[in-house]
Coordinates of C-alpha atoms and ligand atoms in Angstrom, one line a residue:
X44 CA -35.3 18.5 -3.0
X45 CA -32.7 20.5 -1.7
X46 CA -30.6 22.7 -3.9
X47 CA -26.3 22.0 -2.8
X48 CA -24.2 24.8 -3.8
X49 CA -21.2 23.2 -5.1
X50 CA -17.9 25.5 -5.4
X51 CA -15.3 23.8 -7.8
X52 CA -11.4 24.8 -7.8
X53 CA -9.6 22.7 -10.2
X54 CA -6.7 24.5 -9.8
X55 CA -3.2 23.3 -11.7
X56 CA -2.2 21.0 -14.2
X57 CA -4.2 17.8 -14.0
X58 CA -6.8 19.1 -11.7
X59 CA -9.0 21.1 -14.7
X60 CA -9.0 17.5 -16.5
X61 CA -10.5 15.5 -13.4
X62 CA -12.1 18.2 -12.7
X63 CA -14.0 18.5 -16.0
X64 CA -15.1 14.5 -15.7
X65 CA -16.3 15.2 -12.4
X66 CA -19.2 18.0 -13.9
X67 CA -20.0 15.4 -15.8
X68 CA -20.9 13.5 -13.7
X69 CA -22.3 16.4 -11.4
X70 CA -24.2 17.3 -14.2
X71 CA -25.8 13.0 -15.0
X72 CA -27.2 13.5 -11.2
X73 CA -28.9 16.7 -11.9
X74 CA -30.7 15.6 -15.0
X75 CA -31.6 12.5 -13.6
X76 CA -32.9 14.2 -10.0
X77 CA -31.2 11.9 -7.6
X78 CA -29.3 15.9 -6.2
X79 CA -29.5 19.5 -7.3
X80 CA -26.9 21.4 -7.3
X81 CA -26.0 24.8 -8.1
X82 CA -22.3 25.0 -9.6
X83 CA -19.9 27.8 -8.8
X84 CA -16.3 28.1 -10.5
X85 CA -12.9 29.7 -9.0
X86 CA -9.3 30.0 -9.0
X87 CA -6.7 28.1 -6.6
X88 CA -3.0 27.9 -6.4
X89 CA -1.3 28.8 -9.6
X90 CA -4.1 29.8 -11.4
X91 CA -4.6 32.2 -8.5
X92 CA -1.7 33.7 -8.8
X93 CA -1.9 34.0 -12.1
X94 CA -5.6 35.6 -12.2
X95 CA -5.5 37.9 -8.6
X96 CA -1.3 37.8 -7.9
X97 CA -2.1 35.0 -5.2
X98 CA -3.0 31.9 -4.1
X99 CA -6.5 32.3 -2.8
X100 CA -7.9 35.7 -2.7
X101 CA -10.3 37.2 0.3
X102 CA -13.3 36.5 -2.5
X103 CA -12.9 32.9 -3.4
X104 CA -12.0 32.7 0.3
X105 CA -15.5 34.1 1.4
X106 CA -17.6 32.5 -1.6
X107 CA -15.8 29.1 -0.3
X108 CA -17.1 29.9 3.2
X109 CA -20.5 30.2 1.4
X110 CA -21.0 27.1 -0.2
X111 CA -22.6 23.9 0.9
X112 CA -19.2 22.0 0.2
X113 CA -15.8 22.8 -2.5
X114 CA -14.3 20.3 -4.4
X115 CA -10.8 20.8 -5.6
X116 CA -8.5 19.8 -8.1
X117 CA -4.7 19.9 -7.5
X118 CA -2.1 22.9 -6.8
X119 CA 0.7 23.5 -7.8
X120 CA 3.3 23.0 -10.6
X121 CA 7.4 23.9 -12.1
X122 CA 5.6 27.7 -13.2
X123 CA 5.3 28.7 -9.8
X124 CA 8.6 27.4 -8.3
X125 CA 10.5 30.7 -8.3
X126 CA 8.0 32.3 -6.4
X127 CA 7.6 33.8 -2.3
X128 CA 7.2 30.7 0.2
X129 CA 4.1 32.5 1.4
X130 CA 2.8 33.2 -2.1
X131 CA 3.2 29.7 -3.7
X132 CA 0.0 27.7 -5.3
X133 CA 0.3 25.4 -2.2
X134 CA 0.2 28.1 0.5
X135 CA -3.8 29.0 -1.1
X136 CA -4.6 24.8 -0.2
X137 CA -3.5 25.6 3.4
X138 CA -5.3 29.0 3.9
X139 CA -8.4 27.2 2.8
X140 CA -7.9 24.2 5.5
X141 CA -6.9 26.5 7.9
X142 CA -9.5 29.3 7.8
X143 CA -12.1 27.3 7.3
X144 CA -11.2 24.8 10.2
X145 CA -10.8 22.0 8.2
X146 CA -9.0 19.5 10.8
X147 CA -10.4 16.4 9.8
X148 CA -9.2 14.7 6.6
X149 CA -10.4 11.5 5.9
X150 CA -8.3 9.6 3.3
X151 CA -10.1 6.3 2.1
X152 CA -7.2 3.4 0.8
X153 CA -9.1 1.1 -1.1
X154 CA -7.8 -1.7 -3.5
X155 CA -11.1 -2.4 -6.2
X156 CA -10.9 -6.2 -6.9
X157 CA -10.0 -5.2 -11.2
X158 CA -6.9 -3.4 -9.7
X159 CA -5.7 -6.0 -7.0
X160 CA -2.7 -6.9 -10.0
X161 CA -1.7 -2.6 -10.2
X162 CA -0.6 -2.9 -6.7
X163 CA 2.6 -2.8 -5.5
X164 CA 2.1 -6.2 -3.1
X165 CA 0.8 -9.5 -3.8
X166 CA -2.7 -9.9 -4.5
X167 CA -3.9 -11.6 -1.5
X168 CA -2.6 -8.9 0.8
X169 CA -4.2 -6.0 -1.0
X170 CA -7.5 -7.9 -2.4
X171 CA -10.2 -6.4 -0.4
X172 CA -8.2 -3.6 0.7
X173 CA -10.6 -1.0 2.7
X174 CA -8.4 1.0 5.3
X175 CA -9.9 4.7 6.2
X176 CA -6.9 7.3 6.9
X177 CA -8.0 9.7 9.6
X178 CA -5.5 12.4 9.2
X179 CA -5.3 15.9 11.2
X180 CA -5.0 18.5 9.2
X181 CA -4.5 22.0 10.4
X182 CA -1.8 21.6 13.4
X183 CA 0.9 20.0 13.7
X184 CA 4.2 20.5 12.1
X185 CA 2.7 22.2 8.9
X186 CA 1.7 25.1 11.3
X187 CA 3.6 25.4 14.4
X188 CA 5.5 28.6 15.4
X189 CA 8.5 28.9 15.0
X190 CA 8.6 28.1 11.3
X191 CA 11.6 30.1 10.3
X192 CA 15.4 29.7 8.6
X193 CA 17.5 31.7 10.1
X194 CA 21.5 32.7 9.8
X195 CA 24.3 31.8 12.4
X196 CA 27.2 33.2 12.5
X197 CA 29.4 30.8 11.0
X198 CA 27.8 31.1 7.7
X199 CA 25.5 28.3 7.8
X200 CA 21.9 28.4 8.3
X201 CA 19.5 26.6 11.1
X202 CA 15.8 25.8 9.9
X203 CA 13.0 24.8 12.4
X204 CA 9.6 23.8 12.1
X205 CA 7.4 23.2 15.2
X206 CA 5.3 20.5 15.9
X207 CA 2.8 21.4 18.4
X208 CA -0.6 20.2 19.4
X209 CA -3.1 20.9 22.2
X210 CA -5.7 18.6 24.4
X211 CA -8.5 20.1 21.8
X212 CA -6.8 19.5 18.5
X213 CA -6.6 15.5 19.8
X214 CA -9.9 15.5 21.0
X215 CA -11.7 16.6 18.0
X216 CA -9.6 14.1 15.4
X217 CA -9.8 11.3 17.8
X218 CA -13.9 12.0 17.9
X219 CA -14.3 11.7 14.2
X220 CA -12.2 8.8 14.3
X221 CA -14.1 6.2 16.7
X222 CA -17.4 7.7 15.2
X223 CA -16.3 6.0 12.1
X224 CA -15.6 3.1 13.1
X225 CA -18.7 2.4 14.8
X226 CA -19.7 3.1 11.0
X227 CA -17.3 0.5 10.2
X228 CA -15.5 -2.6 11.6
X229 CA -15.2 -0.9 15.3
X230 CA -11.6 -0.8 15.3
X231 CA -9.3 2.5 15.8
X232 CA -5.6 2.0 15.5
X233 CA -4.2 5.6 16.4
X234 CA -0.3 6.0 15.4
X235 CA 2.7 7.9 17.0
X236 CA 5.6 8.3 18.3
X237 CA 5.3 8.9 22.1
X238 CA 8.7 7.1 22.3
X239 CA 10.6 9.7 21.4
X240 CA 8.1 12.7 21.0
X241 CA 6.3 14.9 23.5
X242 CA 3.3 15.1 20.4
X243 CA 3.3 11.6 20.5
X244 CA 3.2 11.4 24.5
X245 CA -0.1 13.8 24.4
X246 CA -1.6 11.8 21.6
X247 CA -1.8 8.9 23.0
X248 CA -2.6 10.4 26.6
X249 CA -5.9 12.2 25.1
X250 CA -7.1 9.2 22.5
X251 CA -6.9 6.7 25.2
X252 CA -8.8 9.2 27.5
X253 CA -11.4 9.7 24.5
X254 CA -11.7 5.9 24.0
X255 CA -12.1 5.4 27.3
X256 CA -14.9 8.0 28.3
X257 CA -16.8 7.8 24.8
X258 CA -15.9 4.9 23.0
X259 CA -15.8 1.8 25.1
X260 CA -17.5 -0.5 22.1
X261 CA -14.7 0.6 20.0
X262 CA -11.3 -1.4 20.0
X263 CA -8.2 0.9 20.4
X264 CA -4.9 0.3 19.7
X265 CA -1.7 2.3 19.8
X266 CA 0.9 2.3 17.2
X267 CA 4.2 3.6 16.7
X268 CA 4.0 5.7 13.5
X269 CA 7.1 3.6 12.1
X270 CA 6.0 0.6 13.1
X271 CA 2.7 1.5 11.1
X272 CA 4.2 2.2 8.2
X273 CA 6.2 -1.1 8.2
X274 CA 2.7 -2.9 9.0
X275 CA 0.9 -1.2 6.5
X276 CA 3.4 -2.8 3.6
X277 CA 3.4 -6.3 5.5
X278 CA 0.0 -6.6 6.6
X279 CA -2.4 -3.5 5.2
X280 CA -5.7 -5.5 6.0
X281 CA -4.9 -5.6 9.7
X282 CA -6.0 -2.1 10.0
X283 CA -9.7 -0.8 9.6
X284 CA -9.5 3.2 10.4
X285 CA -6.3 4.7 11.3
X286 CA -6.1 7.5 13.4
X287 CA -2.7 9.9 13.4
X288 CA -1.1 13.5 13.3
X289 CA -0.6 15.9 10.0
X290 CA 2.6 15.0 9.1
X291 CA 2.6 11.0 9.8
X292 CA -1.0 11.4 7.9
X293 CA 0.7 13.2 4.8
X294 CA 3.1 9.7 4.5
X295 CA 1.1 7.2 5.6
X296 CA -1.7 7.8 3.7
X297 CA 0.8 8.3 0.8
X298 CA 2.3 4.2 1.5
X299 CA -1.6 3.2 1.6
X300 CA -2.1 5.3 -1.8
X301 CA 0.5 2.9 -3.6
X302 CA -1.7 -0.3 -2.1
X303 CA -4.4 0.7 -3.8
X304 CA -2.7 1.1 -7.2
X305 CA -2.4 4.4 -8.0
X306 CA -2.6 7.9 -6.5
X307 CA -5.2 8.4 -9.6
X308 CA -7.6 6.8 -7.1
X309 CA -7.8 8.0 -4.2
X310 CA -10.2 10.7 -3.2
X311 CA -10.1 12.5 0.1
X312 CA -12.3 14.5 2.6
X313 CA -11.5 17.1 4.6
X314 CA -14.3 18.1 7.2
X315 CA -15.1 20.9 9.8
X316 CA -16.5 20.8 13.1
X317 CA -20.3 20.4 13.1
X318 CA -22.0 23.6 13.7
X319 CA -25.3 23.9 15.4
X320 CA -27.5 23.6 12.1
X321 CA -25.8 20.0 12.0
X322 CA -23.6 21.2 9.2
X323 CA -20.1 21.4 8.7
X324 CA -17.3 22.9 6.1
X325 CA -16.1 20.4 3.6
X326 CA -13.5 20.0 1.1
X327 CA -13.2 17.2 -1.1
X328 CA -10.6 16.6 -3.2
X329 CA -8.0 14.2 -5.0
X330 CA -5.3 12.5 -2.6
X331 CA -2.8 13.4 -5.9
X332 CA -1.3 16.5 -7.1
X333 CA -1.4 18.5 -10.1
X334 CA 1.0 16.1 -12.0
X335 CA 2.6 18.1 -14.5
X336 CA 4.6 15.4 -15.8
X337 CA 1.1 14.2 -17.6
X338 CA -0.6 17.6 -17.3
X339 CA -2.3 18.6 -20.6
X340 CA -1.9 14.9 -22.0
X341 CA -5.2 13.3 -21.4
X342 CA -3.6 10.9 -19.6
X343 CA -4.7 11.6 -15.8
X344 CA -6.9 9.4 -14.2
X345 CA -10.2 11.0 -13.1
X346 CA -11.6 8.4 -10.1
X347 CA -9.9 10.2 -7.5
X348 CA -11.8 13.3 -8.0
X349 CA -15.1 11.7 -8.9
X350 CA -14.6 9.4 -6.0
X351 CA -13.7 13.0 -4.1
X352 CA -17.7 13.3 -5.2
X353 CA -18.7 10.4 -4.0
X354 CA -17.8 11.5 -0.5
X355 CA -18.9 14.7 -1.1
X356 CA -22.8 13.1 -1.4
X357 CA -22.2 11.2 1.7
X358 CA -21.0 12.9 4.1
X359 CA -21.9 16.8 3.3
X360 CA -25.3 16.0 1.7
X361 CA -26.1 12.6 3.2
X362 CA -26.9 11.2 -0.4
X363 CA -26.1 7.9 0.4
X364 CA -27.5 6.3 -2.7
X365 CA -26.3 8.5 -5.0
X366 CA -22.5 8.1 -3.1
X367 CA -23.2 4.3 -3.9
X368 CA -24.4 4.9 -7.5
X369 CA -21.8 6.6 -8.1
X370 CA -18.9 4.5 -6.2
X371 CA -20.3 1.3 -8.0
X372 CA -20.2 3.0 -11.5
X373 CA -16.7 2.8 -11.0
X374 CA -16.0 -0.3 -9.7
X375 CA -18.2 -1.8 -12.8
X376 CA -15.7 0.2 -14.9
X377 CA -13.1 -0.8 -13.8
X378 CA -14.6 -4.5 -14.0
X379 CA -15.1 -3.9 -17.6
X380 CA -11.5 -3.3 -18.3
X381 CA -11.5 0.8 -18.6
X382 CA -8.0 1.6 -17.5
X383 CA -6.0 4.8 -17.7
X384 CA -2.3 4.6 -18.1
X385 CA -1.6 4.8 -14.5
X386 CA -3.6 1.6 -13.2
X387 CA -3.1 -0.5 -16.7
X388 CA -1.0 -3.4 -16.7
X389 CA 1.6 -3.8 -19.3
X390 CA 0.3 -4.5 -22.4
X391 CA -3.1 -3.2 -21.7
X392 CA -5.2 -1.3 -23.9
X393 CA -5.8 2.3 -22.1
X394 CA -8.3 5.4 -22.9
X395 CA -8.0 8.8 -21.8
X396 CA -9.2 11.0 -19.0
X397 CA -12.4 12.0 -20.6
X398 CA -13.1 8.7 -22.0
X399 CA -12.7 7.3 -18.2
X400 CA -15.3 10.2 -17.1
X401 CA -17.7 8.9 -20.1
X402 CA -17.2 5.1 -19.0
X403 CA -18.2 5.8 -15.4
X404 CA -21.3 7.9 -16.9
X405 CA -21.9 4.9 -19.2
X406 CA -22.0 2.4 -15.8
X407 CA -24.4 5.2 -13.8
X408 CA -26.7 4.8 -16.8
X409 CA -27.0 1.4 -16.6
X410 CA -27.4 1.3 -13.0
X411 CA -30.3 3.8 -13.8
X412 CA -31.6 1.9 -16.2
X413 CA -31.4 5.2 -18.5
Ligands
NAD519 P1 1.7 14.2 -7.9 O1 0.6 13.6 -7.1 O2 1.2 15.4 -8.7 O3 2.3 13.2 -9.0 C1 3.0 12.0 -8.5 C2 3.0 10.9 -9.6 O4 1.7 10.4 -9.7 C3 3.3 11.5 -11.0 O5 4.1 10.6 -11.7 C4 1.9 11.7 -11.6 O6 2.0 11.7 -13.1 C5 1.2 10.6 -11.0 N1 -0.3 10.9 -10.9 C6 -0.8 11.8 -9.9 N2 -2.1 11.9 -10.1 C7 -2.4 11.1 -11.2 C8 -3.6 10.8 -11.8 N3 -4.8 11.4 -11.4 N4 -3.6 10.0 -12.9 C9 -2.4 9.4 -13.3 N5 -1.3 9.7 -12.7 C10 -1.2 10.5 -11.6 O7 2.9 14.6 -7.0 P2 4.2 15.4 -7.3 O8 4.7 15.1 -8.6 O9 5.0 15.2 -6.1 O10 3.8 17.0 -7.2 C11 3.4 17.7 -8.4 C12 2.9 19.1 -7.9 O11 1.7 18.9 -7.2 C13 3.8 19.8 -7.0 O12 3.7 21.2 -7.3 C14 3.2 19.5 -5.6 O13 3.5 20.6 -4.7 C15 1.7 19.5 -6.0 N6 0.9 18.8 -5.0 C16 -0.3 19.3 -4.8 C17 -1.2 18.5 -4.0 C18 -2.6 19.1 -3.8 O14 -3.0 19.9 -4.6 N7 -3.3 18.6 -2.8 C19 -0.8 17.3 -3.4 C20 0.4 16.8 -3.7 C21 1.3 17.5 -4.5

């Protein structure tokens, strides 16, 4: 069997607690021989700055361009506020998307039967919930020149950020998207706003061209990125995988993250371009931040970042049955009642972060038969 070099960044706050469950868990698969993995540890964000005087330093940048896939924790937190814009814990997430080419991220939205009653809408729209958040992740508004804030001469100031995108940058996300929904239901809805946005104009030029040349089995439809939000609190099961820009992604995907319950469960995916070996870059990682509201509490809720490792099996290593062990070890926890603060309803009895990690282990053993 194959031996998966695993780099793992938990970064700030929260992210060494989920983080910790997760190696757990990393640790169940090893000893039981369904994946091998060699485990690497390093500093991101905060603790970055705090160990080398930045947020990601040329080293942890090369040894992630080493590894067979990183999973991350969570950047960021009130320590750090003071500090350079360029220097700050989240500017070391977005050197590591960006240098590594990390364009697609995949954001899955979905509402476990046990947690249908933790969402913000009524049960029968969110039961079943299983919506896949295509999100581009390295132009865009995040990245376009100029980015500056500058002085005028009355006194005041004038700040612009850029949102820019090429034919590629479309292509590419628009690719990954219709490839997974042949996986899945066959049906793309791409979202933007060509109404009143040259972006948006582009987008929906090149995805329509990409559907059309590539794609013809899969249904397309376009979207205006406000009208998606608005549709995705009405009607969320209408939509299968969702296809849209960095910034709409950012919100979007944070409207779907309240569907499902809580941001405590929502892993993400952020992939490469495939290289000629058939491999490609990956990041996985919590859809959350570093919460330092609960930070150091016990209270965080690990799924999101074991679910991160879930995806991780799947789609870097192609471990599909262990990505299913894994995933259905937590839906049977959930099932039996194992709630963290965050997804418990009033009243509820709740356990900690580490008790959550041991729950899920408890479920894998089962399903092992161990
Ligand atoms: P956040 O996601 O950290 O927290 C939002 C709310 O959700 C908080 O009430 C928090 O307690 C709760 N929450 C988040 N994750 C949880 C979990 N696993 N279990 C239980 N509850 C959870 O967002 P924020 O408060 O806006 O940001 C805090 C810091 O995190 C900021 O410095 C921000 O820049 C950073 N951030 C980092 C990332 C990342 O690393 N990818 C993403 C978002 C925010």
């Amino acid at each position: 069997m194959s031996t998966y070099k695993l780099l793992l960044l938990p970064g700030d706050g929260i992210g060494p607690e989920v983080m910790a469950e997760v190696e757990k868990v990393v640790g169940w698969l090893g000893k039981t021989g369904l994946a091998s993995f060699e485990t690497e540890h390093g500093h991101v964000g905060g603790s970055a700055i705090d160990a080398h005087g930045k947020p990601l330093s040329d080293e942890t940048l090369a040894r992630a361009d080493a590894a067979d896939a990183i999973l991350l924790g969570a950047v960021g937190g009130p320590k750090w506020n003071g500090i350079a814009y360029d220097l700050r814990p989240e500017a070391g997430l977005l050197r590591l998307r960006k240098d590594l080419g990390l364009f697609a991220n995949l954001r899955p939205a979905i509402c476990y039967p046990a947690l249908a009653d933790a969402s913000a809408l009524k049960r029968e729209l969110v039961e079943g919930l299983d919506i896949m958040i295509v999100r581009e992740l390295t132009g865009g508004v995040y990245f376009g020149e100029p980015k500056e804030i500058t002085a005028l001469p009355d006194g005041s100031k004038r700040a612009v950020d850029t949102q820019v995108y090429t034919t590629g940058e479309i292509e590419r996300i628009a690719h990954v998207a219709f490839d997974l929904a042949r996986k899945r239901s066959g049906r793309v809805a791409s979202a933007e706003k060509n109404n009143v946005m040259k972006t948006g104009v582009l987008w929906k030029e090149v995805v329509t061209k990409v559907h059309a040349e590539h794609y013809a089995d899969v249904e397309l439809e376009h979207v205006l990125a406000d009208n998606c939000a608005m549709q995705l609190v009405r009607r969320p099961k209408q939509f299968d995988v969702l296809v849209t820009d960095n910034l709409f992604g950012d919100v979007l995907s944070d409207v779907a993250a309240m569907l499902t319950g809580s941001l405590g469960m929502l892993p993400s995916a952020s992939l490469g371009a495939v290289d000629a070996r058939g491999t490609r870059k990956a990041l996985y990682e919590p859809v959350h931040g570093s919460a330092p509201d609960i930070a150091g509490k016990g209270f965080a809720n690990p799924i999101a970042m074991i679910g991160s490792l879930a995806m991780c099996l799947r789609y870097s290593f192609g471990l599909g049955e262990a990505a299913d062990l894994v995933e259905g070890a937590i839906t049977k926890a959930l099932a039996s009642g194992a709630r963290t603060r965050d997804i418990a309803a009033e009243g509820q009895e709740t356990i900690s972060t580490a008790q959550m990690g041991d729950a899920i282990l408890r479920e894998l053993e089962t399903a092992r038969g161990v």
